[in-house]
mmCIF file of C-alpha atoms and ligand atoms in Angstrom:
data_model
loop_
_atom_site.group_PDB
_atom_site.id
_atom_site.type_symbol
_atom_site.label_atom_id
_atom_site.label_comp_id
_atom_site.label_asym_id
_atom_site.label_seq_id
_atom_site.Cartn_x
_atom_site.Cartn_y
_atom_site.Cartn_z
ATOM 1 C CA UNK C 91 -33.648 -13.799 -4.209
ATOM 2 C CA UNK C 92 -30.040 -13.646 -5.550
ATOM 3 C CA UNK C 93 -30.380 -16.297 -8.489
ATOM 4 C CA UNK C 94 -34.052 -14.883 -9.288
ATOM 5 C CA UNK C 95 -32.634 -10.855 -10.291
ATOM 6 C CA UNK C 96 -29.580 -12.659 -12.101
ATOM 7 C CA UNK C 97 -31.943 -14.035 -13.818
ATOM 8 C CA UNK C 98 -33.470 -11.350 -14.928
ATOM 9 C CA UNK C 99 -30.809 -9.429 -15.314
ATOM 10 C CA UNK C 100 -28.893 -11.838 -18.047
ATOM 11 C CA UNK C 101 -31.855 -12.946 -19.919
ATOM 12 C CA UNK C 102 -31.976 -9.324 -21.785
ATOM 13 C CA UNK C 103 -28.413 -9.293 -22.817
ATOM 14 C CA UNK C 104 -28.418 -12.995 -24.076
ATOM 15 C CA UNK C 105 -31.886 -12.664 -25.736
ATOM 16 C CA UNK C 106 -33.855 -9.860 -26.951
ATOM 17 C CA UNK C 107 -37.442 -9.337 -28.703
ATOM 18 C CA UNK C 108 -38.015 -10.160 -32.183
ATOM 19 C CA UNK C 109 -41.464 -9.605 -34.219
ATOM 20 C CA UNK C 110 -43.162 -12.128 -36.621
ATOM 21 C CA UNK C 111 -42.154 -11.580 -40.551
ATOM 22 C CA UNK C 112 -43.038 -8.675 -42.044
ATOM 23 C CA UNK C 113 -43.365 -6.738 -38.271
ATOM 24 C CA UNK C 114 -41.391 -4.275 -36.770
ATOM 25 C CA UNK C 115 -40.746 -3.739 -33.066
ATOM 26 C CA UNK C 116 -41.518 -0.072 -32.468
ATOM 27 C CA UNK C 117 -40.069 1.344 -28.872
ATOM 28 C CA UNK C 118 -38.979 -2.199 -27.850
ATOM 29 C CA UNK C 119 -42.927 -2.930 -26.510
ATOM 30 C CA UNK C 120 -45.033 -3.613 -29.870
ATOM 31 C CA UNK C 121 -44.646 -5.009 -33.139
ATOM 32 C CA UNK C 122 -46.116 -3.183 -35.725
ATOM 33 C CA UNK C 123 -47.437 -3.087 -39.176
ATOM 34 C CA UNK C 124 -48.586 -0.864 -41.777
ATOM 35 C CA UNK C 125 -50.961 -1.687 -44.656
ATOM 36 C CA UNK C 126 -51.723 1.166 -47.037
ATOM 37 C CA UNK C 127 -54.957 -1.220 -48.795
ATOM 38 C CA UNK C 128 -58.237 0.992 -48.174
ATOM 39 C CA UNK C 129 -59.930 -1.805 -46.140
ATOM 40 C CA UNK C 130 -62.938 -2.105 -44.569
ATOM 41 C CA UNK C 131 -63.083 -2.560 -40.463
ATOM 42 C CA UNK C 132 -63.281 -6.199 -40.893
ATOM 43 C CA UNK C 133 -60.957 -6.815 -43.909
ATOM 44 C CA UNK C 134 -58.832 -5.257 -41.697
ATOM 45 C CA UNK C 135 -58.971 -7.226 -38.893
ATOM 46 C CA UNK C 136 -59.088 -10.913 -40.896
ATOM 47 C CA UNK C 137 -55.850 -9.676 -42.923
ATOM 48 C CA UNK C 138 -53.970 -8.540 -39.012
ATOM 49 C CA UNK C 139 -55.060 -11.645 -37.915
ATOM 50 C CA UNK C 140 -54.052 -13.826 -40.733
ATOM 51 C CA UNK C 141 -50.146 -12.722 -40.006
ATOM 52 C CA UNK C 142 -50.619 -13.925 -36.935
ATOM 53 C CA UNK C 143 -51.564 -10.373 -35.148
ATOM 54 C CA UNK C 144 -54.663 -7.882 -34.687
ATOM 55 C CA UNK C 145 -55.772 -4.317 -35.624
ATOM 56 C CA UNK C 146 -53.687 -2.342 -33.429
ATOM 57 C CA UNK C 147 -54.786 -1.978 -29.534
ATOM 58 C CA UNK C 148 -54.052 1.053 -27.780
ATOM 59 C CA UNK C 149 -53.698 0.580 -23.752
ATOM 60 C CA UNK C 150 -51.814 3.612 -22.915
ATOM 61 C CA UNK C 151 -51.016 7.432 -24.093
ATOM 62 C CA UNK C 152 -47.481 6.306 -24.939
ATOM 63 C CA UNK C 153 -48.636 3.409 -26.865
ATOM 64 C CA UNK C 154 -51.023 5.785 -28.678
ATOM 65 C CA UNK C 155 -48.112 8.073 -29.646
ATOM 66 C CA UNK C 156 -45.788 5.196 -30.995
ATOM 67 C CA UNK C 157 -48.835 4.059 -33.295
ATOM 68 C CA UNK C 158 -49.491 7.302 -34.335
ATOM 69 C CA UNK C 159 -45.732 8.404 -35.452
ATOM 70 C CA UNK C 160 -45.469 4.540 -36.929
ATOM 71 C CA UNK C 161 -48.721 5.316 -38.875
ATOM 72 C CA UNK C 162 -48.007 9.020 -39.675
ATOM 73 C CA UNK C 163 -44.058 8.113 -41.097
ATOM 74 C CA UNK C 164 -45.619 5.470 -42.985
ATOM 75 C CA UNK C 165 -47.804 8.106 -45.128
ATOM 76 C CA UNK C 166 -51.462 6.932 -43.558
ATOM 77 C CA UNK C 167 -53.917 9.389 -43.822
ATOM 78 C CA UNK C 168 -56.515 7.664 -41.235
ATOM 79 C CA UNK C 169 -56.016 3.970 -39.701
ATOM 80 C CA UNK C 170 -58.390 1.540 -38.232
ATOM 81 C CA UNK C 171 -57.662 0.520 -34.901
ATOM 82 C CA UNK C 172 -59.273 -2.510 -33.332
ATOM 83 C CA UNK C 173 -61.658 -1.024 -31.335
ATOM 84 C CA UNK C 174 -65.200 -1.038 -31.614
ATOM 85 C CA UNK C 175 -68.265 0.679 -29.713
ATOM 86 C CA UNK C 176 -71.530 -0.238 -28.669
ATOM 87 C CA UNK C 177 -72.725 3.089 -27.576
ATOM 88 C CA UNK C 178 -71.515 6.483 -26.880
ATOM 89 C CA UNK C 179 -69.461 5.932 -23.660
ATOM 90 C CA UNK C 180 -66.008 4.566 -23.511
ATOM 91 C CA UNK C 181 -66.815 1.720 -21.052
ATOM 92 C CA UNK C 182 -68.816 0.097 -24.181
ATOM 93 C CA UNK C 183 -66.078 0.127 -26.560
ATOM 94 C CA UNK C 184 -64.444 -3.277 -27.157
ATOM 95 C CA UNK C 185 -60.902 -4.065 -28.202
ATOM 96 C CA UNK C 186 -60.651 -6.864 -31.125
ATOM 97 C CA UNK C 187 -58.094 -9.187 -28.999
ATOM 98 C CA UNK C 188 -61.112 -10.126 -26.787
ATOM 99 C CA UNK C 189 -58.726 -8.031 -23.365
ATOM 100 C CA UNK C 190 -61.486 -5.796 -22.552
ATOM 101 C CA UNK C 191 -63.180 -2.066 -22.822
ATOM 102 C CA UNK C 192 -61.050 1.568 -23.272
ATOM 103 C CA UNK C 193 -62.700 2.565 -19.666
ATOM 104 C CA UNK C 194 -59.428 2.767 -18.823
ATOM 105 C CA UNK C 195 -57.394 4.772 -21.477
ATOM 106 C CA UNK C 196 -58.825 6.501 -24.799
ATOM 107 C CA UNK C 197 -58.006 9.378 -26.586
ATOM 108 C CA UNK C 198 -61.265 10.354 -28.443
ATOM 109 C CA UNK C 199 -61.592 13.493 -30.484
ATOM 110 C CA UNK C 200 -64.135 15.894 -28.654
ATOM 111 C CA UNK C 201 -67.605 14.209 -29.980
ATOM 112 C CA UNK C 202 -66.799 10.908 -27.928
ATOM 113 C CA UNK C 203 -67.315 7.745 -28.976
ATOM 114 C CA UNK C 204 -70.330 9.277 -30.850
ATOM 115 C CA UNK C 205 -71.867 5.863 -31.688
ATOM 116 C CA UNK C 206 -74.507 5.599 -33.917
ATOM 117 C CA UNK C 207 -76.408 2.784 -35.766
ATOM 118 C CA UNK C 208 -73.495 0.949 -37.909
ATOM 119 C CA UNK C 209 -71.067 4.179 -37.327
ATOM 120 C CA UNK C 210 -69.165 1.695 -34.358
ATOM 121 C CA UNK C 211 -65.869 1.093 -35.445
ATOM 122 C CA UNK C 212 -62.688 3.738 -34.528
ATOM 123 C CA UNK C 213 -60.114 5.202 -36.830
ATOM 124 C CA UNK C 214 -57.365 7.445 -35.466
ATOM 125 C CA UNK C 215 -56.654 10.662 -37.286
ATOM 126 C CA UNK C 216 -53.171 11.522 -38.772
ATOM 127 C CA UNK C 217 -52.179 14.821 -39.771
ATOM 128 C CA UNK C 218 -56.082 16.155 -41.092
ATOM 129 C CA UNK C 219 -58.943 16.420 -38.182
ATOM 130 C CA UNK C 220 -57.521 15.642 -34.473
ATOM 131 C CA UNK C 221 -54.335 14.354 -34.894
ATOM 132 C CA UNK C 222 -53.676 10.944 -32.529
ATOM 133 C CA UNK C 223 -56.824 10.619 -31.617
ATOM 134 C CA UNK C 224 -60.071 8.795 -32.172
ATOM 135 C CA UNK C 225 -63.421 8.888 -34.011
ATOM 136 C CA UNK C 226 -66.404 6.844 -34.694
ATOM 137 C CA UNK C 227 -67.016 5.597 -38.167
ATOM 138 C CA UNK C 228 -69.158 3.672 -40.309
ATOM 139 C CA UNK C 229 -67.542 0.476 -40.366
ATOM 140 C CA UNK C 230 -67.441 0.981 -44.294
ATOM 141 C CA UNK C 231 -69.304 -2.331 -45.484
ATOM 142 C CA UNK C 232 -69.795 -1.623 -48.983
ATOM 143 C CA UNK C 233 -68.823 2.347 -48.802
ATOM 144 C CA UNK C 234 -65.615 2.900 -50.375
ATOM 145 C CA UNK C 235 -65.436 6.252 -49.203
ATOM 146 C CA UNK C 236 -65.137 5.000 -45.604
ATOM 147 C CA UNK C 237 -62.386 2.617 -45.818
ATOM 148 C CA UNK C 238 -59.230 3.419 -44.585
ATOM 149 C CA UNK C 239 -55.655 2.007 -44.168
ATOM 150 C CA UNK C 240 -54.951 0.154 -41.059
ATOM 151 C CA UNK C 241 -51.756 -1.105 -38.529
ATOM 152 C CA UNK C 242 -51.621 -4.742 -37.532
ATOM 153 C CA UNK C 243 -50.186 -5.500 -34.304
ATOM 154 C CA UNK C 244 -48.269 -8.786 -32.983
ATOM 155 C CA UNK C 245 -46.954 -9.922 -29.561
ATOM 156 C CA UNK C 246 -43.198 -9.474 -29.062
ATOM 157 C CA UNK C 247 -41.090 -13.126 -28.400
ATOM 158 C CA UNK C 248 -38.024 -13.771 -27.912
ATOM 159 C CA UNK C 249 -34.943 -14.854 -30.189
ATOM 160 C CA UNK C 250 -32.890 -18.066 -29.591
ATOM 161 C CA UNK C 251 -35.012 -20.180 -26.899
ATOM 162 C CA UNK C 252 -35.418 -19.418 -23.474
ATOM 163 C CA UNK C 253 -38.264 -20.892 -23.242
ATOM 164 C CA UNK C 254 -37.490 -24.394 -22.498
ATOM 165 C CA UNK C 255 -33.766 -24.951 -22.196
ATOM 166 C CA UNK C 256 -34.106 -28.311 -22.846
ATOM 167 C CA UNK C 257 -35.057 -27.793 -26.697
ATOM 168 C CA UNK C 258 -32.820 -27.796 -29.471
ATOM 169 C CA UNK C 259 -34.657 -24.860 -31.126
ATOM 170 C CA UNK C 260 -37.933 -23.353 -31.379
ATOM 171 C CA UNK C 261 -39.750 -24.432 -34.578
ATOM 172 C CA UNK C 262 -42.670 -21.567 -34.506
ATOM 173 C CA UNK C 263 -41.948 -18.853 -31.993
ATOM 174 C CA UNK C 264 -44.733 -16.396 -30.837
ATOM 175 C CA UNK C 265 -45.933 -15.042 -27.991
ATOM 176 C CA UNK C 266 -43.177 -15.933 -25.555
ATOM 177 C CA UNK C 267 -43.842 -19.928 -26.739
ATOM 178 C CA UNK C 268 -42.568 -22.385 -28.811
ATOM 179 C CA UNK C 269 -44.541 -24.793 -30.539
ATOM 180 C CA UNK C 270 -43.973 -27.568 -32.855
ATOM 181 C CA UNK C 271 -46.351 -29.619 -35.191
ATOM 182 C CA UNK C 272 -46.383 -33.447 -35.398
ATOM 183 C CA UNK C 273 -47.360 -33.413 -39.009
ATOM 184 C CA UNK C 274 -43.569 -31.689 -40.065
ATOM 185 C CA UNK C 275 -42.755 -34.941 -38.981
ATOM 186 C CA UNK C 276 -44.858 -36.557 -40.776
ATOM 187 C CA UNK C 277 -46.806 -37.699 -37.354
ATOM 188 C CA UNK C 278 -50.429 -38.080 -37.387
ATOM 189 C CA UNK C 279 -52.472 -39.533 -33.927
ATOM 190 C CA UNK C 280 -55.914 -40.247 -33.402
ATOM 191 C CA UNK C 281 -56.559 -39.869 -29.787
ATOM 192 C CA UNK C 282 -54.927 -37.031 -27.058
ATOM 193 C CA UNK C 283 -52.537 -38.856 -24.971
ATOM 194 C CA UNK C 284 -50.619 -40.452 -28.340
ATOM 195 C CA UNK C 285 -50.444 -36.717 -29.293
ATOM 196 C CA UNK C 286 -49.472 -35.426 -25.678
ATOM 197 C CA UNK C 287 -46.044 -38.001 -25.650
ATOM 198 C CA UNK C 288 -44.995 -36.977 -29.062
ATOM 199 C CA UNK C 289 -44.650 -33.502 -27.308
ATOM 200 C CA UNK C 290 -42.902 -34.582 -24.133
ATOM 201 C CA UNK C 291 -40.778 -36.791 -26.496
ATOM 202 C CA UNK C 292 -39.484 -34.216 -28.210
ATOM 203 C CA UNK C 293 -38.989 -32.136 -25.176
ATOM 204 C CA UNK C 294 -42.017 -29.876 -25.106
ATOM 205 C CA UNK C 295 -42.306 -30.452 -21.475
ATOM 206 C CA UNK C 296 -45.745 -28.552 -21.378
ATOM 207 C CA UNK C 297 -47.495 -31.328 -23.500
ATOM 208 C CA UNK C 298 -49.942 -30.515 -26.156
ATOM 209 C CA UNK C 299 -50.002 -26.424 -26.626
ATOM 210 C CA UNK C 300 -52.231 -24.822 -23.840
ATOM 211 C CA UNK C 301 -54.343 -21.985 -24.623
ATOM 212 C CA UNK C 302 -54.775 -18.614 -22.978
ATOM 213 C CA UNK C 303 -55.884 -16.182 -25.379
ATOM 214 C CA UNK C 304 -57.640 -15.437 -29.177
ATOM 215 C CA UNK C 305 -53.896 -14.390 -30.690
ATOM 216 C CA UNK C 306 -52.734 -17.862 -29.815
ATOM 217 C CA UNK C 307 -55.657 -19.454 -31.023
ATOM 218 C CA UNK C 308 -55.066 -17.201 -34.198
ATOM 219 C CA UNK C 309 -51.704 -18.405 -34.163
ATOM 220 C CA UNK C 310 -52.311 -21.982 -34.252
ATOM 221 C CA UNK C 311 -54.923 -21.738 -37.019
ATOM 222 C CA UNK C 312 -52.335 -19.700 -39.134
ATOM 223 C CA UNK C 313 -50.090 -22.709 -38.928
ATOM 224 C CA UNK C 314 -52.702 -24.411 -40.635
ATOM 225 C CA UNK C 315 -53.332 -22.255 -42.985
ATOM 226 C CA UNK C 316 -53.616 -23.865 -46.583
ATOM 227 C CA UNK C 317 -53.437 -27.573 -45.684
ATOM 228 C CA UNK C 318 -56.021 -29.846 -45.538
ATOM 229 C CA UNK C 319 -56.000 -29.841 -42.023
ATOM 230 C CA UNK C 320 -59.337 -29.361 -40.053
ATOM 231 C CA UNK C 321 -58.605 -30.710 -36.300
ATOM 232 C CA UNK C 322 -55.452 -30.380 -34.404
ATOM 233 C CA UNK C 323 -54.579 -31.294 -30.593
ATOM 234 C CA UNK C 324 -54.487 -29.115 -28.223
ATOM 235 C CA UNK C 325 -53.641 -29.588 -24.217
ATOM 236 C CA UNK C 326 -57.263 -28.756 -21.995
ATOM 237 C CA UNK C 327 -56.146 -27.189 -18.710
HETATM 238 C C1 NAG T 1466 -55.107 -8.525 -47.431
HETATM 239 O O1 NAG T 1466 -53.887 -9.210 -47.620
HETATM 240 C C2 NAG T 1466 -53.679 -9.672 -48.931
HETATM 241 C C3 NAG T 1466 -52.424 -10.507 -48.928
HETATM 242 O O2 NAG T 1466 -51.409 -9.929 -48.177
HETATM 243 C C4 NAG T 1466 -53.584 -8.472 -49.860
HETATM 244 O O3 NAG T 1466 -53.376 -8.896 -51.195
HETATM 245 C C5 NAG T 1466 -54.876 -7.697 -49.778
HETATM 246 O O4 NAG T 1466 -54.783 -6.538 -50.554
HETATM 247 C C6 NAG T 1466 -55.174 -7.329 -48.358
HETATM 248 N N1 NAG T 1466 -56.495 -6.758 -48.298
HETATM 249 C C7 NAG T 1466 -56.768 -5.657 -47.656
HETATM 250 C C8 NAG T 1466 -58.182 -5.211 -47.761
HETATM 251 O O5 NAG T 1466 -55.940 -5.034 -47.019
HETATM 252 C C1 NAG T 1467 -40.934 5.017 -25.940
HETATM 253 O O1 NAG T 1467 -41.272 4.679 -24.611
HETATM 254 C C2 NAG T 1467 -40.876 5.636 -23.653
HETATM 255 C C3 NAG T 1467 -41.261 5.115 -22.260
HETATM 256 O O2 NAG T 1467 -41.174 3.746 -22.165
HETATM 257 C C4 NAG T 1467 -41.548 6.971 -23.928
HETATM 258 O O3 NAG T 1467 -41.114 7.938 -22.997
HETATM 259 C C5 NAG T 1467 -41.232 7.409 -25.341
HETATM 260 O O4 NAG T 1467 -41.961 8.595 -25.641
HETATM 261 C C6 NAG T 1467 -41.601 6.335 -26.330
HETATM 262 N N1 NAG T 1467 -41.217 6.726 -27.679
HETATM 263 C C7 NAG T 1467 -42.069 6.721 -28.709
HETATM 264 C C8 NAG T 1467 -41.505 7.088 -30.044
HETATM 265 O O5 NAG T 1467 -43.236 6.418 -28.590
HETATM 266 C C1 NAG T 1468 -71.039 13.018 -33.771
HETATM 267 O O1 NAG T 1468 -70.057 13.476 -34.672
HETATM 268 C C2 NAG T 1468 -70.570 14.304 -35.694
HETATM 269 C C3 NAG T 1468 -69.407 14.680 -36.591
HETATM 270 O O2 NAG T 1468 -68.779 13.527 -37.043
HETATM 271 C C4 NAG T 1468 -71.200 15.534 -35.115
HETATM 272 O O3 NAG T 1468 -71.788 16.291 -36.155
HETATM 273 C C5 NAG T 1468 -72.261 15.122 -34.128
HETATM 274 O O4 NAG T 1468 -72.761 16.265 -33.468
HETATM 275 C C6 NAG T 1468 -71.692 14.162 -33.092
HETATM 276 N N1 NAG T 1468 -72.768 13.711 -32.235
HETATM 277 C C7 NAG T 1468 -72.648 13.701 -30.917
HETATM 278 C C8 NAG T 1468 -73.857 13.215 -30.184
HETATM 279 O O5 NAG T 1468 -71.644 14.061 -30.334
HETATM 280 C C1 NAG T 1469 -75.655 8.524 -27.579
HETATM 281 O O1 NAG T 1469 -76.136 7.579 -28.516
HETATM 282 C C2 NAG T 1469 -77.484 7.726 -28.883
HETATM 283 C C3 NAG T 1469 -77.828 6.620 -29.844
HETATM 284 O O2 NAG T 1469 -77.665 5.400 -29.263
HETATM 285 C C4 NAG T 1469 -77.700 9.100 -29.491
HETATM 286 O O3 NAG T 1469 -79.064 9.244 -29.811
HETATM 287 C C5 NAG T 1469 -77.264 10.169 -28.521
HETATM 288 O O4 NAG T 1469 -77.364 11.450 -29.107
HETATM 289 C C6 NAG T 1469 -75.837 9.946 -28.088
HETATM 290 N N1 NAG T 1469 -75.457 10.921 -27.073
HETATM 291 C C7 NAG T 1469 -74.280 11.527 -27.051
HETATM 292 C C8 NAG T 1469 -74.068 12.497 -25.947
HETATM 293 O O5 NAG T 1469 -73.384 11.320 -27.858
HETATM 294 C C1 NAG T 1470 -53.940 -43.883 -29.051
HETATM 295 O O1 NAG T 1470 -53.217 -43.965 -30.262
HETATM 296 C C2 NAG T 1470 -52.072 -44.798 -30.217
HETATM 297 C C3 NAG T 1470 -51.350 -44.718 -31.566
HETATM 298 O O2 NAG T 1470 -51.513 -43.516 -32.203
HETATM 299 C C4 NAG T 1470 -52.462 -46.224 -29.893
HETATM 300 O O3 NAG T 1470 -51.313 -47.031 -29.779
HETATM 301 C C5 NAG T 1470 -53.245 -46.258 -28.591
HETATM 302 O O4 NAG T 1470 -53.731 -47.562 -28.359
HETATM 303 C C6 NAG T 1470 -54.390 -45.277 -28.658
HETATM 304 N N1 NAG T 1470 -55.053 -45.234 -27.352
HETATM 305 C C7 NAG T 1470 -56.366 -45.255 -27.209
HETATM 306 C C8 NAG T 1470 -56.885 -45.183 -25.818
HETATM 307 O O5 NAG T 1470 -57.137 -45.329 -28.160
HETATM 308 C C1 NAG T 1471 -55.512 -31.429 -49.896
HETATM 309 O O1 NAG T 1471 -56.226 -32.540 -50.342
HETATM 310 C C2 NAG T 1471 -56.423 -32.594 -51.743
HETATM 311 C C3 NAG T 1471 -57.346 -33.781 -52.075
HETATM 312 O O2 NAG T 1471 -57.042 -34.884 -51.274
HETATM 313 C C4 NAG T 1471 -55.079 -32.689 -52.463
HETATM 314 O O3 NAG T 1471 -55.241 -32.701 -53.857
HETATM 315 C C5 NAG T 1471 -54.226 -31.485 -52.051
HETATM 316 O O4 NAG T 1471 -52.942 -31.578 -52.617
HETATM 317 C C6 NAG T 1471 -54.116 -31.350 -50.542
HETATM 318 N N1 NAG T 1471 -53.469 -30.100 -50.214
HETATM 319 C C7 NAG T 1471 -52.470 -30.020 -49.351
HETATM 320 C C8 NAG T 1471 -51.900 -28.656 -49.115
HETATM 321 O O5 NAG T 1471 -52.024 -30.985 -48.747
#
């Protein structure tokens, strides 16, 4: 029991939580973003998601007021956030980063959800309307008058690299992992257990990178991003 709370008790003081580029960690719990481009629901989301984050997902009413004072100092007038809803009751809204409905904590403005035909994505209001909290909208496909700015959000990691000890440093840190690609060393393999060794060579003691949700998957392809590269590796648990 001893070694496992000084454990926890030194790893904050030696390492703390960093954001991807261009984030910033808001109440030491999210990393935010602000983009002030009128976007539609889904521009929105691709352009979160190709810095390596998501529209913003709102899990709790303190949560809800740290995005709303990030989006409200940053000027916003109305924000997408990545929610979306299949009819009028909160158990059918989705969040964007695949984790599930708002059943459990939303902040709707009085009319609900108040789905309707192609009105199912959600904005939060600033200062006009309901301030901090949610309506339906047309997800703005083609309607300028219906696109708004948005906030991107991106898991926390660490700095320095707790992860494995054993590693000299982490070449792309997100999520609480490291990962490193073959090709920056100019490696290239054809089959999964030639790629698997160059990872345990080098000290990545998990093997190839395992998978456990869309923002890593995101991730990985982001890496990618701009090569000719179509098909990478990737450990199946
Ligand atoms: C998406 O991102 C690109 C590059 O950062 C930017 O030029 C563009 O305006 C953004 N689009 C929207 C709709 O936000
Ligand atoms: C930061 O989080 C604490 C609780 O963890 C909460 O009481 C406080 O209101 C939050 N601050 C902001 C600006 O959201
Ligand atoms: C949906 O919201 C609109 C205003 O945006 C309101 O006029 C309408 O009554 C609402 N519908 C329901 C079913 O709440
Ligand atoms: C629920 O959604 C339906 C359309 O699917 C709409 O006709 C109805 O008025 C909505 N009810 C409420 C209470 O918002
Ligand atoms: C996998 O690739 C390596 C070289 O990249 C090669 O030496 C090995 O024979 C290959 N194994 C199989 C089963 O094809
Ligand atoms: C991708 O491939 C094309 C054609 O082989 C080449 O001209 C280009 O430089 C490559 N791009 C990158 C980023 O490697």
């Amino acid at each position: 029991m001893i070694p496992l709370l000084l454990l926890f008790l030194l790893l904050p003081s030696t390492f703390c939580l960093i954001c991807p580029k261009e984030y910033y960690l808001v109440n030491d719990s999210k990393c935010l973003k602000a983009a002030w481009t009128r976007a539609t629901h889904s521009e929105a989301e691709s352009n979160c998601t190709a810095s390596g984050g998501t529209l913003v997902n709102i899990k709790n009413a303190i949560d809800n007021h740290a995005v709303f004072n990030f989006a409200n100092t940053a000027g916003l007038d109305y924000i997408w956030i990545g929610l979306s809803c299949f009819a009028n009751t909160t158990s059918s809204c989705f969040w964007d980063d695949a984790s599930g409905s708002a059943a459990s904590y939303s902040n709707f403005d009085p009319y609900g959800p108040n789905y309707s035909g192609d009105r199912n994505c959600v904005f939060m209001w600033m200062s006009a309307g309901y301030p901090a909290r949610w309506s339906s909208s047309n997800c703005g496909n083609n309607f300028a008058m219906y696109s708004y700015g948005y906030i991107c959000e991106a898991p926390p990691t660490l700095n320095g690299n707790p992860y494995h000890s054993m590693l000299p440093a982490c070449n792309y840190n997100y999520n609480r992992k490291c990962y490193m690609r073959s090709d920056d060393y100019g490696k290239l393999y054809s089959n999964q257990s030639a790629a698997n060794n160059f990872c345990l060579q080098n000290g990545y003691t998990s093997g190839l990178a395992s998978i456990h949700s869309k923002i890593d998957v995101d991730f990985i392809r982001s890496l990618y991003k701009g090569t000719n590269t179509t098909h990478v590796y990737i450990g199946a648990e």
